[in-house]
């Protein structure tokens, strides 16, 4: 549907991400009397006795509240899903009671609990039932801003999936038996290519094969079982056992895979079941199936136990024990890493909520969104040009070295990786700095009077200037057409939102990233095929999908693509699981040529793509990171376009600059936090982001409990990175009073509305 007359269109399907715990949970440990007493003591030097009294009462109240939380079944279930080891802290608090001595162990346990609590109440992360999401509808015929209908429960549906690494581990275990593995299809490693009797490898010399090896690899198409291959007289093997031994040697030489080839996605379970069902040896098939049945039964027991933290804990322990018994491997991996798929299974949920947004919402937000989207269009085009210029430079160097031979994409791919993941200066850094500088000029940040805390601008006054500052850029990059803003709507309740009594806050704008294309979102949609068709209509068919290595950061079953079309191809640049032999494109099989000034990639079958399109997935990651409206500065004000807040008040300092790392006594620490708050002019409730942390953390600066947690985080950051570790503080917006998502009991939750918006300009150009 059109986004007003802006030249952009928005999908009618949208995602509402929410928290699983009420927003007012963040205020449960506030201690305004203690904060006021501390401020008076710091300002006057008098009132120490009053402060000590209020401080002691705040500690006692917080201890009681934290003990209640430690015993809360819903919180215990959330922690059970996330980190069962942390239950020891909760158990210790509950067992000791609120009146237990405030020793080091108790304080550590309180801080651990508080870090979980603030996340569950304040972050719209779509992680299990403590971050349920739901699909919502944009309806241009609806006169109300919003219609909100909560169901009787917190969650409407729950899914428990295996992480694909766990199923691959089981598959490798049963596949160690030749009686099983002989039925699985060997396949050339996805990043390699067979040419006559040579195997081409990116960045390494070719491997020369014997005639029998070459014949075997040519026949190993990823569909034919090893048993079928070794019995094929055309390959020239003397006997099947020789063929199996040869396959094992090819695996050792890292030329082929010979395993279950499971995708990194929730459907890995169905793929493994199909592999097992294809085993023609009945005893081997039944044994492999029996083990999978045990894993599935243990997983189903976990799913059945959801809602009861004690049963869930025991069921997860039994699943771990079953897995270790069957595989001989630990039931954890990548300890300490976020987004790593550490455990055997995970839960996703859909919120028990129906929401539709009407024409007034889009009418209110169309103009400010159009300004941001025009800038996102410029950013995508500028990134494409910046990286394209470097691609061109490297291409010319390779062409000069190649003489009459074509330039291989594998060589170019190897050279450009530092531009995306290196530690030196990258094209995105210069583009992002220029992007923020242009916005600074539009916002007039350099001319603000001293003490200014907010910039309010009318979009009507900006439109012409924005068009000049962010001119259009020609683009071959399909993902550059589509952007996903996250909007946090601030309203007193659902009725206020329905009346249009709200303010919108831009959380992030995911530039050039089709963020709905993700396994974490699609299971709860009633018609995934429609989403898949819509994405193909916007971005075209025959898209390039990167085939990621197994250890790729943040690559898990939850984060895998969900809307891959039937004509999309897989680009392989390293060994990787989940290859589709009918789609794979090894970089060594692709060449780069100059066609009328454009660099074009051509496959052996004649398929062609602009070079930018081949790098689309990597460019999208940098576009998301590059969309920052304000550059780092000691202080930046809140910035509002019409009724859309596009930047929150933000303060930036360092671990050394805050002066909190060396303060350890509880009383002194709270006073130091209050002094730091006063000196910077911070609000009482903020989010803090340390350079050593992945996510921001909520802190109530009026609370001794939160002050203790924050100071401990600062000390840990200095230990990990030194005094220069960055510390960014931003105002809390929305506040708990702005949370409008209701449940059946009237409790209210934070939320975030994610839209998919596509550029109509490309349609006019085609």
C-alpha positions in Angstrom: 0.0 0.0 0.0 1.3 3.5 -0.7 3.0 5.4 2.1 0.9 8.5 1.4 2.3 10.3 -1.7 5.9 9.9 -0.7 6.9 7.5 -3.5 7.3 4.6 -1.1 5.1 1.6 -0.4 4.7 -0.2 2.9 3.8 -3.9 3.4 0.5 -4.5 5.0 2.1 -7.1 7.1 4.2 -5.8 10.0 5.8 -7.2 13.1 5.1 -6.0 16.6 7.9 -7.1 18.9 7.2 -6.9 22.6 8.6 -7.7 26.0 7.3 -10.6 28.0 7.3 -8.8 31.4 5.4 -5.6 32.2 7.1 -2.3 31.7 6.5 -1.1 35.3 8.8 -3.9 36.4 11.6 -1.4 35.6 10.4 0.9 38.3 10.1 -1.8 41.0 13.4 -0.9 42.6 13.2 2.9 42.4 14.2 4.7 45.6 13.3 8.4 45.2 13.7 9.2 48.9 17.2 7.7 49.0 18.1 9.5 45.8 16.9 12.9 47.1 18.8 12.4 50.4 21.9 11.6 48.5 21.5 14.7 46.3 21.0 16.9 49.3 24.1 15.4 51.0 26.2 16.0 47.9 24.9 19.6 47.4 25.2 20.8 51.0 27.5 18.4 52.9 24.7 18.0 55.5 22.2 15.3 56.1 24.4 12.3 56.3 22.2 10.7 59.0 19.0 11.2 56.9 20.8 9.7 53.9 22.1 6.7 55.8 18.5 6.0 57.0 17.0 6.3 53.5 19.8 4.3 51.9 19.4 1.5 54.4 15.6 1.4 53.9 16.1 1.3 50.1 18.5 -1.6 50.4 16.1 -3.5 52.6 13.2 -2.8 50.2 15.3 -3.9 47.2 16.4 -7.1 48.9 12.7 -8.0 49.5 11.7 -7.2 46.0 14.6 -9.2 44.5 13.8 -12.1 46.7 10.2 -12.1 45.4 11.5 -12.0 41.8 13.9 -14.8 42.5 10.9 -17.0 43.4 8.6 -15.7 40.6 7.7 -18.7 38.3 7.6 -16.6 35.1 11.0 -15.1 35.7 12.4 -18.5 36.7 11.1 -19.9 33.4 12.7 -17.1 31.4 16.1 -17.7 33.1 15.7 -21.4 32.7 15.4 -21.0 29.0 18.3 -18.6 28.8 20.9 -19.9 31.3 20.2 -22.7 33.7 23.4 -22.0 35.6 22.0 -18.6 36.6 19.3 -20.4 38.5 21.9 -21.0 41.2 21.9 -17.3 41.9 18.1 -17.2 42.1 18.0 -20.3 44.3 20.5 -18.8 46.6 18.6 -15.6 47.0 15.3 -17.4 47.6 16.9 -19.9 50.1 18.7 -17.2 52.1 15.7 -14.9 52.4 15.6 -11.1 52.2 17.1 -10.6 55.7 20.3 -12.5 54.9 23.6 -10.6 55.4 24.7 -8.4 52.5 27.9 -10.2 51.8 29.7 -10.3 48.5 27.9 -13.5 47.4 24.4 -11.9 48.0 25.4 -8.7 46.1 26.7 -10.7 43.2 23.4 -12.7 43.1 21.3 -9.6 43.2 23.3 -8.0 40.3 22.9 -11.2 38.2 19.2 -11.2 38.8 18.8 -7.6 38.0 20.6 -7.8 34.7 18.1 -10.5 33.6 15.1 -8.5 34.9 15.9 -5.3 33.2 16.3 -7.1 29.9 13.0 -9.0 30.2 11.1 -5.9 31.1 12.7 -3.4 28.8 14.0 -5.0 25.6 11.9 -6.0 22.6 14.2 -8.7 21.6 12.0 -11.5 20.3 13.8 -14.1 22.4 11.5 -16.8 23.7 8.4 -16.1 25.7 10.1 -13.2 27.4 10.0 -11.4 24.1 7.0 -12.6 22.2 6.2 -11.0 18.8 3.1 -11.1 16.6 2.2 -10.2 13.1 0.0 -7.1 12.7 -1.9 -5.5 9.9 -1.8 -2.1 8.3 -5.3 -1.3 7.0 -5.8 1.9 4.9 -9.6 1.6 5.3 -9.4 1.6 9.1 -10.3 5.0 10.6 -8.8 4.4 14.1 -5.1 4.8 14.6 -5.0 1.3 16.1 -7.3 -1.5 17.2 -5.9 -3.7 19.9 -7.4 -6.9 21.2 -5.4 -8.9 23.8 -6.2 -12.6 24.2 -6.6 -14.3 27.5 -2.9 -15.5 27.7 0.5 -14.0 27.3 1.4 -16.2 24.4 -0.8 -17.7 21.7 1.6 -20.3 20.3 4.9 -21.7 21.5 7.5 -23.6 19.4 10.5 -25.5 20.6 13.1 -26.2 17.9 16.4 -28.0 17.9 19.4 -26.0 17.1 20.8 -27.4 13.9 24.3 -28.0 15.4 22.8 -30.5 17.8 21.1 -32.5 15.0 24.3 -32.4 13.0 26.2 -33.7 15.9 23.8 -36.7 16.2 24.0 -37.2 12.5 27.8 -37.3 12.6 27.6 -39.9 15.4 25.3 -42.3 13.6 27.1 -41.6 10.3 30.3 -42.9 11.7 28.9 -46.3 11.0 29.3 -47.1 7.3 26.0 -49.0 7.4 24.4 -45.6 7.8 26.8 -43.3 5.9 26.8 -45.4 2.7 23.2 -44.2 2.1 24.2 -40.5 2.4 25.2 -38.6 -0.7 28.8 -37.4 -0.9 29.2 -34.0 -2.4 32.1 -31.8 -3.6 32.8 -29.1 -1.0 30.5 -26.2 -1.9 33.3 -23.7 -2.5 35.2 -26.0 -4.8 34.8 -26.8 -8.5 35.7 -29.8 -10.6 37.3 -29.2 -14.0 38.3 -32.4 -15.7 40.9 -33.8 -13.4 41.5 -30.7 -11.3 39.7 -29.3 -8.3 39.7 -25.5 -8.2 40.1 -24.0 -4.7 39.8 -20.3 -3.8 43.1 -18.8 -2.8 45.0 -22.1 -3.2 46.5 -24.1 -6.0 44.3 -26.6 -7.8 44.4 -30.2 -6.8 45.1 -32.8 -9.5 43.1 -36.0 -9.3 43.6 -39.5 -10.6 41.1 -40.6 -13.3 39.1 -42.6 -10.8 39.0 -39.8 -8.3 37.8 -37.4 -11.0 35.1 -39.8 -12.1 33.9 -40.3 -8.6 33.8 -36.6 -7.9 32.0 -35.9 -11.2 29.3 -38.5 -10.2 29.0 -37.2 -6.6 26.2 -34.7 -7.3 24.7 -34.5 -3.8 21.8 -36.7 -4.7 23.3 -40.1 -5.4 24.1 -42.2 -2.3 27.7 -43.4 -1.7 26.4 -46.9 -2.0 25.1 -46.1 -5.5 28.3 -44.3 -6.5 30.7 -47.1 -5.5 28.7 -49.6 -7.4 28.7 -47.6 -10.6 30.9 -49.4 -13.2 31.5 -46.1 -15.1 33.7 -44.8 -12.2 36.2 -47.6 -12.5 36.4 -48.8 -9.0 37.5 -52.5 -8.5 35.2 -53.1 -5.6 32.8 -51.1 -3.4 35.1 -51.2 -0.4 37.7 -49.4 -2.4 35.2 -46.7 -3.2 34.3 -46.1 0.5 38.0 -45.9 1.4 38.5 -43.4 -1.4 35.6 -41.3 -0.2 37.1 -41.2 3.3 40.4 -40.0 1.8 38.7 -37.3 -0.1 37.0 -36.1 3.1 40.3 -36.1 4.9 41.7 -34.0 2.0 38.8 -31.5 2.5 37.6 -32.0 -1.0 34.2 -33.5 -0.3 31.5 -33.6 2.4 30.0 -37.0 3.2 27.5 -36.3 6.0 23.8 -35.5 6.5 24.3 -32.0 5.0 21.7 -30.4 7.3 20.7 -26.8 6.8 21.2 -24.2 9.6 17.5 -23.7 10.0 14.5 -25.1 12.0 13.8 -27.6 9.1 17.1 -29.4 9.9 15.0 -31.8 11.9 12.8 -32.8 8.9 16.0 -33.0 6.7 17.6 -35.4 9.2 14.5 -37.5 9.4 14.4 -37.8 5.6 18.1 -38.8 5.5 17.5 -41.5 8.1 14.3 -42.7 6.3 16.4 -43.2 3.1 18.8 -45.7 4.8 18.2 -48.9 3.0 19.8 -51.1 5.7 16.9 -51.8 8.0 18.8 -52.5 11.3 20.9 -49.3 10.7 17.9 -47.3 9.8 15.9 -48.5 12.9 18.9 -47.8 15.2 19.4 -44.3 13.8 15.7 -43.6 13.9 15.5 -44.8 17.5 18.1 -42.3 18.6 16.4 -39.5 16.8 13.1 -40.6 18.3 14.7 -40.4 21.8 15.9 -36.8 21.1 12.6 -35.8 19.7 10.8 -37.3 22.7 13.1 -35.5 25.1 12.5 -32.2 23.1 8.7 -32.8 23.2 9.0 -33.2 26.9 10.7 -29.9 27.1 7.9 -28.3 25.1 5.3 -29.9 27.3 7.0 -28.6 30.4 6.9 -24.9 29.2 5.0 -22.9 31.8 6.4 -24.8 34.8 9.9 -23.7 35.6 10.8 -26.8 37.7 9.5 -29.3 35.2 11.2 -27.3 32.4 14.5 -27.4 34.2 14.3 -31.1 34.7 13.2 -31.7 31.1 16.1 -29.7 29.7 18.5 -31.6 31.9 17.1 -34.9 30.6 17.4 -33.6 27.0 21.1 -32.7 27.7 21.7 -36.1 29.2 20.1 -37.9 26.3 22.1 -35.9 23.8 25.4 -36.6 25.6 24.5 -40.3 25.9 23.8 -40.6 22.2 26.7 -38.5 20.9 29.3 -38.4 23.6 29.5 -34.6 23.3 28.7 -31.8 25.7 25.2 -30.3 25.4 26.6 -26.8 25.1 28.8 -24.9 22.7 30.3 -21.4 22.3 30.2 -20.7 26.0 29.6 -17.0 26.8 28.8 -15.8 23.3 25.6 -14.1 22.5 23.5 -15.0 19.4 25.4 -18.3 19.3 22.8 -21.0 19.5 24.6 -22.3 22.6 22.0 -24.9 23.8 20.4 -27.9 22.1 17.0 -26.3 21.6 15.3 -22.9 21.9 11.7 -21.6 22.2 10.0 -19.0 20.1 6.5 -17.7 20.9 3.7 -15.6 19.3 1.9 -13.1 21.6 -1.8 -13.6 22.3 -2.6 -10.3 20.7 -4.4 -8.9 17.6 -3.5 -5.4 16.4 -4.4 -3.5 13.3 -3.1 0.0 12.5 -5.2 2.4 10.4 -4.8 5.2 8.0 -4.2 7.9 10.6 -0.9 6.3 11.7 0.6 6.2 8.3 -0.8 9.7 7.5 1.0 11.0 10.7 4.3 9.3 10.0 4.5 9.4 6.2 6.3 12.7 5.9 9.0 12.2 8.6 9.5 8.6 7.4 9.9 9.8 3.8 12.7 12.1 4.9 14.5 9.3 6.5 13.9 6.9 3.6 15.3 9.4 1.2 18.4 9.5 3.3 18.5 5.7 3.4 18.3 5.6 -0.4 21.3 7.9 -0.6 23.2 5.8 2.0 22.6 2.6 0.0 23.6 4.3 -3.2 26.7 5.9 -1.6 27.8 2.6 -0.1 27.3 0.9 -3.5 29.5 3.5 -5.2 32.1 3.6 -2.5 32.5 -0.2 -2.5 32.1 -0.3 -6.2 35.0 2.1 -6.7 37.2 -0.2 -4.6 35.9 -3.3 -6.4 36.8 -1.6 -9.7 40.3 -0.8 -8.5 41.0 -4.3 -7.4 39.4 -5.7 -10.5 41.8 -3.6 -12.7 44.8 -4.9 -10.7 43.6 -8.5 -11.1 42.9 -8.0 -14.8 46.4 -6.6 -15.4 47.9 -9.7 -13.7 45.6 -12.1 -15.5 46.6 -11.1 -19.0 44.1 -12.7 -21.4 42.5 -14.9 -18.7 39.2 -13.8 -17.1 39.2 -12.4 -13.6 37.9 -14.9 -11.1 35.4 -13.8 -8.5 37.2 -16.0 -5.9 40.3 -13.8 -6.2 38.3 -10.6 -5.9 36.3 -12.0 -3.0 39.5 -12.8 -1.1 40.9 -9.3 -1.6 37.8 -7.4 -0.5 37.1 -9.2 2.8 39.2 -6.7 4.7 36.9 -4.0 3.4 34.0 -5.6 5.3 35.6 -7.3 8.3 39.1 -5.8 8.6 40.3 -3.5 11.4 41.5 -0.8 9.1 39.5 2.0 7.5 36.6 0.7 5.5 34.5 2.5 2.9 31.5 2.2 5.2 33.3 4.3 7.8 33.8 7.3 5.5 30.2 7.0 4.2 28.7 6.8 7.7 30.7 9.8 8.8 29.5 11.8 5.8 26.0 10.6 6.4 26.0 11.9 10.0 27.7 15.1 9.0 25.0 15.9 6.5 22.3 15.3 9.1 24.2 17.5 11.5 23.9 20.3 9.0 20.2 19.7 8.5 19.6 19.6 12.3 21.7 22.7 12.9 23.6 21.0 15.6 26.6 23.3 15.3 24.5 26.4 16.0 22.5 25.2 19.0 22.5 27.5 22.0 24.4 26.2 25.0 22.2 24.0 27.2 19.8 23.1 24.4 18.3 19.7 25.1 15.9 19.3 22.1 15.7 20.1 18.4 12.2 20.2 16.9 11.9 20.5 13.2 9.0 20.6 10.8 9.4 18.2 7.9 7.7 20.7 5.6 10.7 23.0 6.2 13.2 20.2 5.6 12.0 18.5 2.4 13.7 20.7 -0.2 17.0 20.8 1.8 16.9 17.0 2.3 16.5 16.5 -1.4 19.6 18.6 -2.0 21.7 17.1 0.8 20.7 13.5 -0.1 20.4 13.4 -3.9 19.4 10.2 -5.6 22.1 7.7 -6.6 21.7 5.1 -9.4 21.8 1.6 -8.1 22.1 -2.1 -9.2 21.6 -3.3 -5.6 18.2 -4.8 -5.1 18.4 -4.8 -1.3 19.0 -1.1 -1.4 15.3 -0.7 -2.3 13.9 -2.0 0.9 14.2 -0.6 4.5 12.8 -1.7 7.9 12.3 1.0 10.5 11.5 0.1 14.1 9.0 2.5 15.6 8.3 2.7 19.3 4.9 4.2 19.9 4.5 6.1 23.1 0.9 6.2 24.4 -0.7 6.0 27.8 -2.7 2.9 26.8 -4.4 1.2 23.8 -7.3 3.6 24.0 -5.0 6.7 23.8 -3.3 5.1 20.8 -6.6 4.4 19.1 -7.5 8.1 19.5 -4.1 9.1 18.0 -2.8 10.4 21.2 0.8 9.2 20.9 4.4 10.1 20.0 6.6 7.9 17.8 10.3 7.2 18.5 12.6 5.7 15.9 14.4 2.8 17.4 16.5 1.8 14.4 16.2 2.0 10.7 17.5 -1.2 9.1 18.6 0.3 5.8 18.8 -2.0 2.8 18.0 -5.1 4.9 14.9 -7.2 4.3 14.6 -8.0 8.0 11.3 -10.0 7.7 13.4 -12.7 5.9 14.2 -14.4 9.2 13.3 -17.7 10.8 12.6 -16.0 14.1 9.6 -14.2 12.6 8.0 -16.3 10.0 6.7 -19.3 12.0 3.9 -17.2 13.4 2.7 -15.8 10.1 -0.4 -17.5 8.7 0.9 -17.5 5.0 4.6 -17.6 4.7 4.3 -18.3 0.9 2.7 -14.9 0.5 5.6 -13.2 2.3 8.0 -15.1 0.1 6.2 -14.0 -3.1 6.0 -10.4 -1.8 9.8 -10.3 -1.2 10.4 -11.8 -4.7 8.1 -9.1 -6.2 10.1 -6.3 -4.4 13.7 -7.6 -4.9 13.4 -9.9 -7.9 14.1 -13.6 -8.4 17.4 -15.3 -8.9 18.9 -13.5 -5.9 22.2 -14.4 -4.4 22.2 -16.0 -0.9 25.5 -16.3 1.0 26.2 -19.9 2.1 27.7 -19.1 5.5 30.3 -21.3 7.3 29.2 -23.2 10.4 31.1 -20.9 12.7 29.9 -17.6 11.2 29.1 -15.1 13.9 25.5 -14.8 14.9 24.5 -17.6 12.4 22.0 -19.9 14.1 18.8 -21.6 13.2 16.8 -18.6 14.5 18.6 -16.1 12.4 18.6 -18.0 9.1 16.8 -16.7 6.1 13.1 -17.9 5.8 11.9 -16.4 2.5 14.4 -18.0 0.0 12.7 -18.4 -3.4 12.9 -21.3 -5.7 15.3 -19.6 -8.1 17.7 -18.1 -5.5 21.3 -19.3 -5.6 23.8 -20.1 -2.9 27.2 -18.4 -3.1 29.9 -20.6 -1.5 33.2 -19.0 -0.5 34.3 -21.4 2.3 33.2 -24.8 3.5 29.6 -24.6 4.7 26.7 -26.8 5.8 23.3 -27.0 4.2 24.4 -26.7 0.6 21.8 -27.3 -2.1 23.7 -28.9 -4.9 21.2 -27.6 -7.5 21.7 -24.0 -6.3 25.3 -23.7 -5.3 27.6 -21.2 -6.9 31.3 -21.6 -5.9 33.2 -18.4 -6.2 35.8 -20.3 -8.2 33.2 -20.9 -10.9 32.3 -17.3 -11.4 34.1 -14.7 -13.5 34.0 -10.9 -13.4 33.9 -8.8 -16.6 33.5 -5.2 -17.6 30.3 -4.7 -19.6 29.9 -1.1 -20.7 31.4 0.3 -17.5 29.6 -2.1 -15.2 31.2 -5.0 -13.5 29.2 -8.2 -14.1 29.5 -11.7 -12.6 28.9 -14.6 -14.8 28.3 -18.3 -13.8 29.3 -21.3 -15.9 25.6 -21.8 -16.8 25.4 -18.3 -18.2 23.5 -16.7 -15.3 24.6 -13.1 -14.7 24.4 -10.6 -11.9 25.8 -7.1 -11.2 28.9 -7.4 -9.0 27.2 -5.4 -6.3 24.4 -7.9 -6.2 26.8 -10.7 -5.4 28.0 -8.7 -2.4 24.5 -7.7 -1.4 24.4 -9.6 1.9 27.7 -8.0 3.1 26.7 -4.6 2.0 23.4 -4.8 3.8 25.1 -5.5 7.1 27.1 -2.3 6.6 24.1 -0.2 5.6 22.4 -1.2 8.8 25.4 -0.1 10.8 25.9 3.0 8.8 22.5 4.5 9.3 23.4 6.8 12.3 21.8 10.2 12.3 24.2 11.8 14.8 27.9 11.3 15.1 29.6 10.5 18.4 29.9 13.6 20.5 30.0 14.3 24.3 26.3 15.3 24.2 23.6 15.3 21.5 20.1 16.5 22.1 16.8 14.9 21.4 15.8 15.5 17.8 12.1 15.4 16.6 10.7 15.6 13.1 7.0 16.5 13.4 5.8 13.9 15.9 8.6 11.4 15.3 11.6 11.4 17.6 14.6 10.4 15.5 17.3 10.7 18.1 17.3 10.5 21.9 19.3 12.6 24.2 22.7 11.0 24.4 25.8 11.5 26.6 29.2 9.9 25.7 32.1 9.4 28.0 34.6 6.6 29.0 35.1 4.2 31.9 37.7 6.6 33.2 35.6 9.6 32.6 32.6 8.3 34.8 34.9 7.7 37.8 32.9 4.8 39.0 35.3 1.9 38.5 37.3 2.3 41.8 34.3 2.9 44.1 33.4 -0.4 45.8 31.6 0.3 49.1 27.8 0.3 48.6 27.2 3.7 50.3 30.0 5.4 48.5 29.1 3.8 45.2 25.5 5.2 45.3 26.8 8.6 46.1 29.3 8.5 43.3 26.5 7.5 40.8 24.3 10.3 42.0 27.3 12.8 41.7 27.9 11.5 38.1 24.3 11.9 37.2 24.2 15.5 38.6 27.4 16.5 36.7 26.1 15.2 33.4 22.5 16.3 33.9 21.2 12.8 33.3 17.5 11.8 33.8 16.8 9.3 36.5 16.2 6.4 34.1 18.6 5.7 31.3 20.1 3.1 29.0 23.9 2.6 29.2 26.1 0.9 26.6 29.7 0.0 27.4 32.1 -0.6 24.6 32.7 -4.1 25.9 29.0 -5.1 25.9 26.8 -6.2 23.1 23.6 -4.7 24.2 22.5 -1.6 26.1 21.4 -2.0 29.7 18.6 -0.2 31.6 19.7 1.6 34.8 17.5 3.4 37.3 19.9 5.9 38.8 17.6 6.5 41.8 18.1 2.8 42.9 21.0 1.6 45.0 20.5 -1.9 43.4 20.9 -0.6 39.9 23.8 1.7 40.9 25.6 -1.4 42.2 24.9 -3.3 39.0 26.1 -0.4 36.9 29.3 0.2 38.8 30.1 -3.5 38.6 29.6 -3.4 34.8 32.0 -0.4 34.7 34.6 -2.3 36.7 34.3 -5.3 34.4 34.6 -3.1 31.3 37.9 -1.6 32.6 39.2 -5.1 33.4 38.4 -6.2 29.8 39.3 -3.1 27.9 41.0 -0.5 30.0 40.0 3.1 31.0 39.3 4.1 27.4 36.3 1.8 27.0 33.4 3.9 25.7 30.3 4.6 27.8 27.2 5.8 26.0 24.1 6.9 28.0 20.8 7.6 26.4 17.5 8.9 27.8 14.8 6.3 28.4 12.1 6.8 25.7 9.5 5.3 25.8 9.1 5.3 29.6 7.0 2.8 31.5 4.2 5.4 31.3 4.3 5.2 27.5 3.8 1.4 27.2 0.5 0.7 25.6 0.5 -3.1 24.7 -2.0 -4.7 27.1 -2.6 -8.2 28.4 -5.9 -9.5 29.6 -5.1 -8.4 33.2 -4.4 -4.8 32.1 -0.7 -4.9 32.6 1.2 -2.9 29.9 4.3 -3.9 28.0 6.9 -2.2 25.9 6.8 -2.8 22.1 8.3 -2.0 18.8 6.6 -1.9 15.4 8.8 -3.0 12.5 7.7 -2.1 9.0 8.9 -3.2 5.6 9.0 -0.2 3.2 10.0 -0.5 -0.5 11.2 2.2 -2.8 8.7 2.8 -5.7 11.3 4.6 -7.7 12.9 1.4 -9.0 9.5 0.3 -10.3 9.3 3.4 -12.4 12.8 2.9 -13.7 12.2 -0.7 -14.8 
